[in-house]
Amino acid sequence: MVGHAFYARFGARRASFSRRAYELMRRTGFGGVAITDSVSVFGCPEAVPSAPKAVLAGADLVLFTNRPDARRAIRALIPLARRGLLDEHVWRVLEMRHSFGLTQP
């Protein structure tokens, strides 16, 4: 799980929205599913646009604790899916499911 803290090495972005944070994880050998901390903590106006930002930075899953925001975020991610920008993330999640013997949706 990647938190929302600010770290000087990642610049002015929170770690959960920093490509550099996810690249560092991958470079140090982490091959699993990267999940953000809950983006619902930012409140409704910021939560939904946070989902595409986190995925474009490198998150595989974006955590929400507010169902209406999660539903709106799914709609916000559809354009990325149509452009194939979610494929790598979906593949990593499916690989994790398979590793646990969860082959059925």
XYZ file of C-alpha atoms in Angstrom:
105
model
C 0.000 0.000 0.000
C 1.312 3.391 -0.963
C 0.362 6.158 1.444
C -0.436 9.792 0.839
C 2.610 11.198 2.636
C 4.847 13.798 1.055
C 8.500 12.818 0.626
C 11.129 15.249 -0.610
C 12.543 12.670 -3.011
C 9.184 12.494 -4.844
C 8.822 16.246 -5.265
C 5.615 18.123 -4.534
C 3.319 15.121 -5.049
C 1.999 12.722 -2.476
C 3.662 9.307 -2.780
C 0.374 7.708 -3.888
C 0.295 10.000 -6.951
C 4.016 10.000 -7.720
C 5.323 7.961 -10.632
C 8.730 8.067 -8.956
C 7.355 6.283 -5.873
C 5.954 3.401 -7.929
C 9.091 3.218 -10.083
C 11.191 2.948 -6.928
C 9.022 0.072 -5.671
C 9.344 -1.795 -8.969
C 13.080 -1.097 -9.263
C 13.702 -2.524 -5.793
C 12.024 -5.774 -6.796
C 8.383 -5.408 -5.777
C 6.346 -7.197 -8.432
C 3.034 -7.371 -6.624
C -0.126 -5.312 -6.768
C 0.360 -1.691 -5.693
C -2.633 -0.280 -3.835
C -3.185 3.317 -2.773
C -4.302 4.274 0.668
C -7.938 5.418 0.647
C -8.408 8.402 -1.615
C -11.747 9.048 0.109
C -9.806 10.919 2.805
C -9.512 13.854 0.411
C -13.275 14.368 0.345
C -15.695 13.988 -2.513
C -14.440 16.764 -4.824
C -10.887 15.387 -4.845
C -11.465 11.646 -4.510
C -12.785 10.925 -7.996
C -10.091 12.770 -9.992
C -7.511 11.123 -7.741
C -8.201 7.676 -9.211
C -6.864 8.367 -12.724
C -3.919 10.294 -11.254
C -2.959 7.345 -9.062
C -3.297 4.791 -11.876
C -1.286 6.912 -14.292
C 1.407 7.213 -11.617
C 1.554 3.414 -11.238
C -1.114 2.225 -8.786
C -2.793 -1.043 -9.742
C -5.749 -0.601 -7.380
C -7.209 2.575 -5.909
C -8.816 2.215 -2.513
C -12.075 4.012 -1.689
C -14.035 3.946 1.542
C -16.961 5.844 0.062
C -19.149 3.831 -2.323
C -20.564 6.770 -4.347
C -17.041 8.100 -4.971
C -15.888 4.632 -6.012
C -18.686 4.374 -8.551
C -17.851 7.785 -10.004
C -14.160 6.874 -10.100
C -14.933 3.785 -12.167
C -16.548 6.044 -14.753
C -13.500 8.330 -14.619
C -11.226 5.340 -15.385
C -13.158 4.152 -18.455
C -11.314 6.490 -20.870
C -7.993 5.084 -19.614
C -9.265 1.540 -20.123
C -10.357 2.329 -23.665
C -6.859 3.603 -24.445
C -5.282 0.427 -23.021
C -3.695 2.281 -20.113
C -5.117 -0.124 -17.521
C -3.982 -3.345 -19.188
C -0.730 -3.732 -17.224
C -2.555 -3.058 -13.941
C -5.352 -5.515 -14.699
C -2.782 -8.147 -15.669
C -0.967 -7.757 -12.336
C -4.240 -8.110 -10.401
C -5.233 -11.191 -12.418
C -1.804 -12.733 -11.804
C -2.242 -12.163 -8.066
C -5.706 -13.743 -8.129
C -4.331 -16.726 -10.017
C -1.505 -17.133 -7.484
C -4.163 -17.542 -4.781
C -6.128 -20.043 -6.860
C -8.858 -17.511 -7.613
C -9.351 -18.194 -11.297
C -13.065 -17.349 -11.384
C -14.332 -13.760 -11.103
